PDB file of C-alpha atoms in Angstrom:
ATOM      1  CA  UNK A   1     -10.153  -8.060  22.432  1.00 73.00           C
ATOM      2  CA  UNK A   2      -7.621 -10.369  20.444  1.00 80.00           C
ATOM      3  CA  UNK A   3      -8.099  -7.686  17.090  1.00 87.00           C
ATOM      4  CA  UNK A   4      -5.564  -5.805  19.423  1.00 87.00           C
ATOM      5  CA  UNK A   5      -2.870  -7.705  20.025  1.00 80.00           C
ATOM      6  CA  UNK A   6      -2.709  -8.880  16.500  1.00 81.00           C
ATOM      7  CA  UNK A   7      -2.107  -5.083  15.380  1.00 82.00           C
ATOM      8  CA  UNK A   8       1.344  -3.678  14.504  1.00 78.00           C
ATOM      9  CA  UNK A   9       0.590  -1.002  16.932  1.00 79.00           C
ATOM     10  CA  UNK A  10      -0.293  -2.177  20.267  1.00 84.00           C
ATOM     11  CA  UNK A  11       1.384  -5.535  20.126  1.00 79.00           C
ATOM     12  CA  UNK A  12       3.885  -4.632  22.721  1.00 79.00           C
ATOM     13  CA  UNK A  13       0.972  -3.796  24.855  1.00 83.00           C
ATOM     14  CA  UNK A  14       1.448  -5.486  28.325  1.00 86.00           C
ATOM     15  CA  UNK A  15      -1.991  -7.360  28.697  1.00 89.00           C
ATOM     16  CA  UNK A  16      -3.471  -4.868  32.092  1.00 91.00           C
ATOM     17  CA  UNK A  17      -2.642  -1.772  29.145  1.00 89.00           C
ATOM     18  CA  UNK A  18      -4.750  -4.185  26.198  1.00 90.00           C
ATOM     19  CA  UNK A  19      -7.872  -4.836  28.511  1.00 92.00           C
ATOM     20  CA  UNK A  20      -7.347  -0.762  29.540  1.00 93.00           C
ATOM     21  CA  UNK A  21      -7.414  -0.136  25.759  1.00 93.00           C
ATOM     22  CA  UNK A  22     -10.080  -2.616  25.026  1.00 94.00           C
ATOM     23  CA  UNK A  23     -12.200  -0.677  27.440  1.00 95.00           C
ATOM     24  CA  UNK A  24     -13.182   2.253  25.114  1.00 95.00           C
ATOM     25  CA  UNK A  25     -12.490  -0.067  22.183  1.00 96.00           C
ATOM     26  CA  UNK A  26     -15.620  -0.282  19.720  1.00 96.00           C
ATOM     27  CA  UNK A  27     -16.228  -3.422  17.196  1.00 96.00           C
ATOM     28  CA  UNK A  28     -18.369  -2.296  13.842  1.00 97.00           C
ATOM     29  CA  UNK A  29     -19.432  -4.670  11.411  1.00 97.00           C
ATOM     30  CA  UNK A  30     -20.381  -3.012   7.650  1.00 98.00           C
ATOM     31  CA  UNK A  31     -21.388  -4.351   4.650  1.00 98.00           C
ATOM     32  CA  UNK A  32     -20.052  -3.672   1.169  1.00 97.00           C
ATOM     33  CA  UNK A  33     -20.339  -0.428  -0.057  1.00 96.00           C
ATOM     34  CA  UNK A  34     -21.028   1.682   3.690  1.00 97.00           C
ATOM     35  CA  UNK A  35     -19.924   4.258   4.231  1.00 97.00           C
ATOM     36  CA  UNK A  36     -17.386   4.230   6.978  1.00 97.00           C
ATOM     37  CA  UNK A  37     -17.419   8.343   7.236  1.00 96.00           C
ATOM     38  CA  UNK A  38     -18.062  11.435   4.546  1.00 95.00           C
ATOM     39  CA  UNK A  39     -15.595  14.065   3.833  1.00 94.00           C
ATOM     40  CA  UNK A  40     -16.123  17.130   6.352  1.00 93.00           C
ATOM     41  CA  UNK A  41     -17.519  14.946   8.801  1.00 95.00           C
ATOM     42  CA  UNK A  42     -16.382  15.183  12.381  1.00 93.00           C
ATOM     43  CA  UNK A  43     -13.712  13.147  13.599  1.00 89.00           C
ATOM     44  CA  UNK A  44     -13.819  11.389  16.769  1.00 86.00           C
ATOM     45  CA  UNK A  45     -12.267   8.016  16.918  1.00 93.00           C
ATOM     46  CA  UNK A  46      -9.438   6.014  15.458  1.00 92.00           C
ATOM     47  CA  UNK A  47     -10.607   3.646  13.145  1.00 95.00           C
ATOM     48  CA  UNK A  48      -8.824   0.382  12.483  1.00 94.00           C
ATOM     49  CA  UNK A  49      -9.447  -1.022   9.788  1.00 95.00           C
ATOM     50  CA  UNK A  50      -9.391  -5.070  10.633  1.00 95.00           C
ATOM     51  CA  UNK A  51     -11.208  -6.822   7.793  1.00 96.00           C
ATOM     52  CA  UNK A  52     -12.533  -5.823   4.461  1.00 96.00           C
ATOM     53  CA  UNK A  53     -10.890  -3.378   1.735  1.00 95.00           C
ATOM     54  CA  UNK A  54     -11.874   0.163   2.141  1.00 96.00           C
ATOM     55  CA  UNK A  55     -11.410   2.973  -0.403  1.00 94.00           C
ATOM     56  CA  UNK A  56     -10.802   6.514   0.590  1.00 93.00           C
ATOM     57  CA  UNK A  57     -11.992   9.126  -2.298  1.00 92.00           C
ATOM     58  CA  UNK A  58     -13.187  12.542  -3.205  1.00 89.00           C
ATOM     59  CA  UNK A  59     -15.395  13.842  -5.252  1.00 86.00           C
ATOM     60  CA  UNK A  60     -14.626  16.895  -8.187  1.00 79.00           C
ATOM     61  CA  UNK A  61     -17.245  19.536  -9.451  1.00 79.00           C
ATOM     62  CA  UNK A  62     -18.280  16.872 -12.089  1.00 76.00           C
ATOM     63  CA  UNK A  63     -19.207  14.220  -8.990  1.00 80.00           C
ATOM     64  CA  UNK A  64     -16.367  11.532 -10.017  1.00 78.00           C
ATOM     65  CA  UNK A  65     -14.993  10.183  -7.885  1.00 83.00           C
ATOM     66  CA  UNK A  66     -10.898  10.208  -7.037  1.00 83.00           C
ATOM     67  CA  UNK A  67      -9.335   7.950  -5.731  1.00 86.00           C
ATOM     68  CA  UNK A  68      -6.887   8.656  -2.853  1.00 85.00           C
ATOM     69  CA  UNK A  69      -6.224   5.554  -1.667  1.00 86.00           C
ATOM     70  CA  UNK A  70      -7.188   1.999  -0.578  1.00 89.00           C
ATOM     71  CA  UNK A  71      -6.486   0.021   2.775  1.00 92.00           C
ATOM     72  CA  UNK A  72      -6.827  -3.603   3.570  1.00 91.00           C
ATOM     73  CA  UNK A  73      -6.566  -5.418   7.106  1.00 89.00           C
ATOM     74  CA  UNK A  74      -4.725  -4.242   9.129  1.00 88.00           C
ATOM     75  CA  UNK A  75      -4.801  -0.257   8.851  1.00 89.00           C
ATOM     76  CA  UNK A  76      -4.711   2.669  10.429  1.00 89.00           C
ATOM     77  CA  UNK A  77      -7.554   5.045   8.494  1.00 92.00           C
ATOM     78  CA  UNK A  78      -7.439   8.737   8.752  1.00 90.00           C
ATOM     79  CA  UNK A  79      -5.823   9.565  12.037  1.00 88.00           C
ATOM     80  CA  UNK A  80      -4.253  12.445  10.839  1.00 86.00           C
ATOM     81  CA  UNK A  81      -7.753  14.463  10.956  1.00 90.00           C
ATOM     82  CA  UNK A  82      -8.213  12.592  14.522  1.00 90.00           C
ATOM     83  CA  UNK A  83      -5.017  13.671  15.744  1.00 86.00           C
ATOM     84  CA  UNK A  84      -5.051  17.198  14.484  1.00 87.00           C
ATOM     85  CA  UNK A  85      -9.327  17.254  15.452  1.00 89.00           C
ATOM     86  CA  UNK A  86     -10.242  18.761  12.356  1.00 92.00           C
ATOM     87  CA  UNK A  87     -13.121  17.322   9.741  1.00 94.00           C
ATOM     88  CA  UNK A  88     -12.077  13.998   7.348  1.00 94.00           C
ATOM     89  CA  UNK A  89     -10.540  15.781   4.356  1.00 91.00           C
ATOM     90  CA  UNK A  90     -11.835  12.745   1.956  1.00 92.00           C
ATOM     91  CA  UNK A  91     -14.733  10.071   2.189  1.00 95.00           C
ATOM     92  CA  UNK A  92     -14.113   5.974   3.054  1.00 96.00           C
ATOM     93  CA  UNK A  93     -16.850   3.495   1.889  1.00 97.00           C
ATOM     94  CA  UNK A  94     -16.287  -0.365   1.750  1.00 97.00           C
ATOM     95  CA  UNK A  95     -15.597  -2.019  -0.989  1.00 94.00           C
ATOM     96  CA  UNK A  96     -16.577  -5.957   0.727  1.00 96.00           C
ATOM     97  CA  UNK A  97     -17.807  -6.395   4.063  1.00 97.00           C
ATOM     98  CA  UNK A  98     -15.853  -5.125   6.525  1.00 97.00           C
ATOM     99  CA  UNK A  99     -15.134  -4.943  10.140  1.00 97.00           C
ATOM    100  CA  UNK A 100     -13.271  -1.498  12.460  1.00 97.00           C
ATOM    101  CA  UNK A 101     -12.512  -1.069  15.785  1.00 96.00           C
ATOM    102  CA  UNK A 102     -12.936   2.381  17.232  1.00 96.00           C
ATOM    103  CA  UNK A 103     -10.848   3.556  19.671  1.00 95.00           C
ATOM    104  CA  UNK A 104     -12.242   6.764  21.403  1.00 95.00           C
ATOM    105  CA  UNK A 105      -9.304   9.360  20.841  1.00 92.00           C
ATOM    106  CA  UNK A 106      -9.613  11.692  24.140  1.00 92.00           C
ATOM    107  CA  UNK A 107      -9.503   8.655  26.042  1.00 92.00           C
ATOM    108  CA  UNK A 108      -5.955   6.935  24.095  1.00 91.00           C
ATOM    109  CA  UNK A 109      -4.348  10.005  24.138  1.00 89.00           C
ATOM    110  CA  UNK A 110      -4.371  10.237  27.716  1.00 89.00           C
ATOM    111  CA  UNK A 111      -3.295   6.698  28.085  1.00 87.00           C
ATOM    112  CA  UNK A 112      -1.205   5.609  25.215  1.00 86.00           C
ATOM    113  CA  UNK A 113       0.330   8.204  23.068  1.00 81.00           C
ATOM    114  CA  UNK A 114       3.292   9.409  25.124  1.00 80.00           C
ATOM    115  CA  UNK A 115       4.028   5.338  24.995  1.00 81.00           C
ATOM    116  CA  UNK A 116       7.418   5.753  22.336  1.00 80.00           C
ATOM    117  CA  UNK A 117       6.676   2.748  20.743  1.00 77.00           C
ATOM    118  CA  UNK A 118       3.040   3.835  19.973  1.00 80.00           C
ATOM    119  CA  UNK A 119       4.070   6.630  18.675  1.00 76.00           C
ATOM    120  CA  UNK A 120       7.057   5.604  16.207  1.00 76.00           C
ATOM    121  CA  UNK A 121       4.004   3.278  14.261  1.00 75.00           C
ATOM    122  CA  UNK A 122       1.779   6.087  14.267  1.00 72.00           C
ATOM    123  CA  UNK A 123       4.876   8.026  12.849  1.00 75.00           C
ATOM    124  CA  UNK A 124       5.409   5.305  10.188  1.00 77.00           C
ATOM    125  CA  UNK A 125       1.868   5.038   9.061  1.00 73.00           C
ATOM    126  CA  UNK A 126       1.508   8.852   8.545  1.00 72.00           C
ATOM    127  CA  UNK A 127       4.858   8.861   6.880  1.00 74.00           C
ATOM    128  CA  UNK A 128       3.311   6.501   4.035  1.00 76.00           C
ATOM    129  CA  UNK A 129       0.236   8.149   3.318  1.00 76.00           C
ATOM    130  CA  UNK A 130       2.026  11.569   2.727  1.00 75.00           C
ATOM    131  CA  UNK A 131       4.083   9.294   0.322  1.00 73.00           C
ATOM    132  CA  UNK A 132       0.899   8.312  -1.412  1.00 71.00           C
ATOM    133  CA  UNK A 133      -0.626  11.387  -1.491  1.00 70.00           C
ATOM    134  CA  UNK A 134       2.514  12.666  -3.088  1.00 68.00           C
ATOM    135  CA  UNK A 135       2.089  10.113  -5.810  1.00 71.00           C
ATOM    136  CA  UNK A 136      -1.707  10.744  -6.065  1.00 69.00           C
ATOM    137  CA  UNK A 137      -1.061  14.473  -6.767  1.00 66.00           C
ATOM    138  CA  UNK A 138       1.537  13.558  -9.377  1.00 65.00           C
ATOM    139  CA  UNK A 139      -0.353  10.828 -11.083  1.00 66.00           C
ATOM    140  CA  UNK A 140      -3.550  13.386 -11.267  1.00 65.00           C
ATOM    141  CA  UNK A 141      -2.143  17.112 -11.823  1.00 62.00           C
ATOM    142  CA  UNK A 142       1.332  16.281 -13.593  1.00 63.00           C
ATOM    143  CA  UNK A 143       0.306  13.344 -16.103  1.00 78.00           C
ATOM    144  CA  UNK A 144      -1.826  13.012 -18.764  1.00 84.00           C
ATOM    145  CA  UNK A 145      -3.966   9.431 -18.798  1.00 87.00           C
ATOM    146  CA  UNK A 146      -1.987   8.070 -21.226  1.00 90.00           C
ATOM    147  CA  UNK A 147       1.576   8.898 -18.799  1.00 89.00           C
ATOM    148  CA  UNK A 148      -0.496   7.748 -15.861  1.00 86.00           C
ATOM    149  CA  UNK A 149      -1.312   4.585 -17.182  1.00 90.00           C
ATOM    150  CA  UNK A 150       2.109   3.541 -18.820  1.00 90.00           C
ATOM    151  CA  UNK A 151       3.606   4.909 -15.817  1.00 88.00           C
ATOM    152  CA  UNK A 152       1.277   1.962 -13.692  1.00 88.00           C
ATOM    153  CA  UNK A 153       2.275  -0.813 -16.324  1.00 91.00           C
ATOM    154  CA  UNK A 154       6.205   0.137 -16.027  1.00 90.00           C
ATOM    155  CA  UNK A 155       6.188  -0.127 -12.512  1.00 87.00           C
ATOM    156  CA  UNK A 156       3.458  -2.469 -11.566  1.00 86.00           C
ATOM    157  CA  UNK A 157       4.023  -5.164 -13.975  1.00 84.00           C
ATOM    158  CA  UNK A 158       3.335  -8.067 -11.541  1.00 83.00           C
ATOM    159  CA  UNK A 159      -0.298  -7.351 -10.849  1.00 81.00           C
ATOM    160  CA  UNK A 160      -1.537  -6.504 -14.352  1.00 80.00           C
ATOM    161  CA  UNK A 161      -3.128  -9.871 -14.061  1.00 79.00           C
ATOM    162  CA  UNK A 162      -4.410  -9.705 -10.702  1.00 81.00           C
ATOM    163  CA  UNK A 163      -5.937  -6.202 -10.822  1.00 83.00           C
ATOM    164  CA  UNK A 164      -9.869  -5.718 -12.386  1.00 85.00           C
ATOM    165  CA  UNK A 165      -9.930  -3.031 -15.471  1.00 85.00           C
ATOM    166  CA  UNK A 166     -12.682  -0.872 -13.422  1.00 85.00           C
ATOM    167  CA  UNK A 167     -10.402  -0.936 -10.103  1.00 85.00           C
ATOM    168  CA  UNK A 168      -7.231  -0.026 -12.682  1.00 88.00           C
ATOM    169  CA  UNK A 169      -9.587   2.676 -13.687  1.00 87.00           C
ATOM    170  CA  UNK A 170     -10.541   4.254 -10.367  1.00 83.00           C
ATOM    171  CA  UNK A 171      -7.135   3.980  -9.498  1.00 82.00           C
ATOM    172  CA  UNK A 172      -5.965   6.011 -12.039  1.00 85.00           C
ATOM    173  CA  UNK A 173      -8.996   8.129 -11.632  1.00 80.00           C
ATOM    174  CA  UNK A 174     -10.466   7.598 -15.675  1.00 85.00           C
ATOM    175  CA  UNK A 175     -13.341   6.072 -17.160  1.00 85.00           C
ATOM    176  CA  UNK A 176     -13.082   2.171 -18.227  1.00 87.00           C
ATOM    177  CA  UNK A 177     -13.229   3.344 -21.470  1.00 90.00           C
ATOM    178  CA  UNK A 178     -10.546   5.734 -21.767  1.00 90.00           C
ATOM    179  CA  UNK A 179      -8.298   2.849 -20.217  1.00 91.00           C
ATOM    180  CA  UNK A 180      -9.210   0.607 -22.760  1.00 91.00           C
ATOM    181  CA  UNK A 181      -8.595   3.266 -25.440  1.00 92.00           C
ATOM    182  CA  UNK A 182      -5.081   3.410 -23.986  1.00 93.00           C
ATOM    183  CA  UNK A 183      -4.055  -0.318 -23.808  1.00 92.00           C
ATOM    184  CA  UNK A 184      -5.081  -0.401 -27.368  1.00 91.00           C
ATOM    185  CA  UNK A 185      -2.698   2.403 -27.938  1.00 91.00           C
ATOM    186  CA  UNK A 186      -0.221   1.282 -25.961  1.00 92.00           C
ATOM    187  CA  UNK A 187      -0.782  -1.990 -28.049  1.00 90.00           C
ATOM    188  CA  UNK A 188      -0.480  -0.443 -31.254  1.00 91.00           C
ATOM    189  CA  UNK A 189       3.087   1.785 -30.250  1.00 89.00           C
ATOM    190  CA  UNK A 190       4.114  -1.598 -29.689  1.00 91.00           C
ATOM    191  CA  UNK A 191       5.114  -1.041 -25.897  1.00 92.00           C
ATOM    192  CA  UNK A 192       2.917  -3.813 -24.611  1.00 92.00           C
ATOM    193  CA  UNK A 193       1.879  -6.863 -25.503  1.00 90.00           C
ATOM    194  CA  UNK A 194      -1.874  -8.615 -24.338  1.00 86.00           C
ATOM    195  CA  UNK A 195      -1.494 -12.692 -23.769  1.00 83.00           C
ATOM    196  CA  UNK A 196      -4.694 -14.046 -22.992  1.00 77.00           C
ATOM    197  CA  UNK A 197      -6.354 -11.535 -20.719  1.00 75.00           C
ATOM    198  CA  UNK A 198      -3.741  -9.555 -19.401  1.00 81.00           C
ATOM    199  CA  UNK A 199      -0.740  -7.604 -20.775  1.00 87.00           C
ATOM    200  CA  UNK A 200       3.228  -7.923 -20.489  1.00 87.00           C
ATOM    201  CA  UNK A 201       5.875  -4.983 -21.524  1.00 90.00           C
ATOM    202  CA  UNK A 202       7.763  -5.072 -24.698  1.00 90.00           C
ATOM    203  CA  UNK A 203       9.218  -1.878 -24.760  1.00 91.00           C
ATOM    204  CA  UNK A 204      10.223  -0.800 -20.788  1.00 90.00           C
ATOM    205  CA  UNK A 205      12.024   2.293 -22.231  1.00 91.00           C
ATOM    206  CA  UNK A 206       9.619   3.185 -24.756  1.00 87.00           C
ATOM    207  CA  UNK A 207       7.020   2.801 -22.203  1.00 88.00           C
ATOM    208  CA  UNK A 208       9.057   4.990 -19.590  1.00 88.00           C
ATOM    209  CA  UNK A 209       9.448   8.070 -22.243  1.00 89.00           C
ATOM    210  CA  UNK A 210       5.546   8.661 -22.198  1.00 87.00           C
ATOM    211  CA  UNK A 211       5.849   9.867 -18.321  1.00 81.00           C
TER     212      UNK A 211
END
């Protein structure tokens, strides 16, 4: 299975350990907007994520959904509940088409994980989704939506053009319309500027204050 040896992970795999792996590998195909797993589900497998963008969210008392993070080829998705066997905490559905392997866990933790090298990039890929989480619990308990928008624009400048308004939105876990509300405001404090259809900073330290 080539998907493996083009991953971070296994692709100091000697080729008898890839075929071994390959073995109780699984290959899932999903269209756009599947659900990959729901939140409390049992966990089973690791799931790489090899194709496709994939969003992992929960849902609050009010059924909106919040946004804990998003994943594009190639990624690692949720082995933290595999690893410790407990349910998903959060839900993953696609966002495009998308294709995962599934690796059967009993099985690769009998073979693989007391491989060092294996380990340090499962090490490494845990370490940066406690990072994000810490961000996601700052962006959504500590700021406001106005802080937790200006706080985006200050230090995401570069893909104000790229990113869609909804996606912004989810992101920041508000409606469309509150973030346009905001830009305007932002707009009208003078901190940012729109050109054409996207926006550029004026004021980096004015923006800063607001978060």
């Amino acid at each position: 299975m080539e998907e493996l040896r083009n991953c971070s992970y296994f692709e100091n795999l000697e080729q008898e350990q890839l075929n071994l792996l390959a073995s109780f590998t699984k290959k899932k195909f999903y269209k756009k907007n599947s659900i990959l797993f729901y939140e409390k589900e049992q966990s089973k497998s690791l799931i790489l994520l090899i194709s496709g963008e994939l969003k992992v969210y929960k849902t609050d008392i009010k059924n909106n959904e919040i946004i804990m993070n998003r994943f594009i080829a190639t990624s690692m998705i949720a082995e933290m509940a595999v690893f410790e066997e407990i349910p998903y905490p959060a839900s993953a559905s696609f966002e495009t088409d998308g294709t995962v392997l599934e690796i059967d866990f009993a099985r690769f933790k009998k073979e693989f994980l007391q491989n060092p090298e294996i380990s340090l990039q499962f090490f490494k890929s845990l370490s940066k989704k406690i990072k994000n989480l810490e961000k996601v619990i700052s962006l959504n308990i500590v700021l406001d939506s106005t802080s937790r928008l200006a706080k985006f624009i200050y230090e995401n400048e570069n893909v104000l053009a790229d990113i869609k308004h909804y996606k912004l939105a989810q992101n920041l876990n508000m409606t469309p319309e509150t973030l346009s509300r905001i830009f305007k405001k932002l707009v009208t404090l003078n901190l940012i500027e729109k050109e054409s259809k996207f926006y550029i900073i004026k004021n980096r330290e004015g923006l800063k204050t607001l978060f």
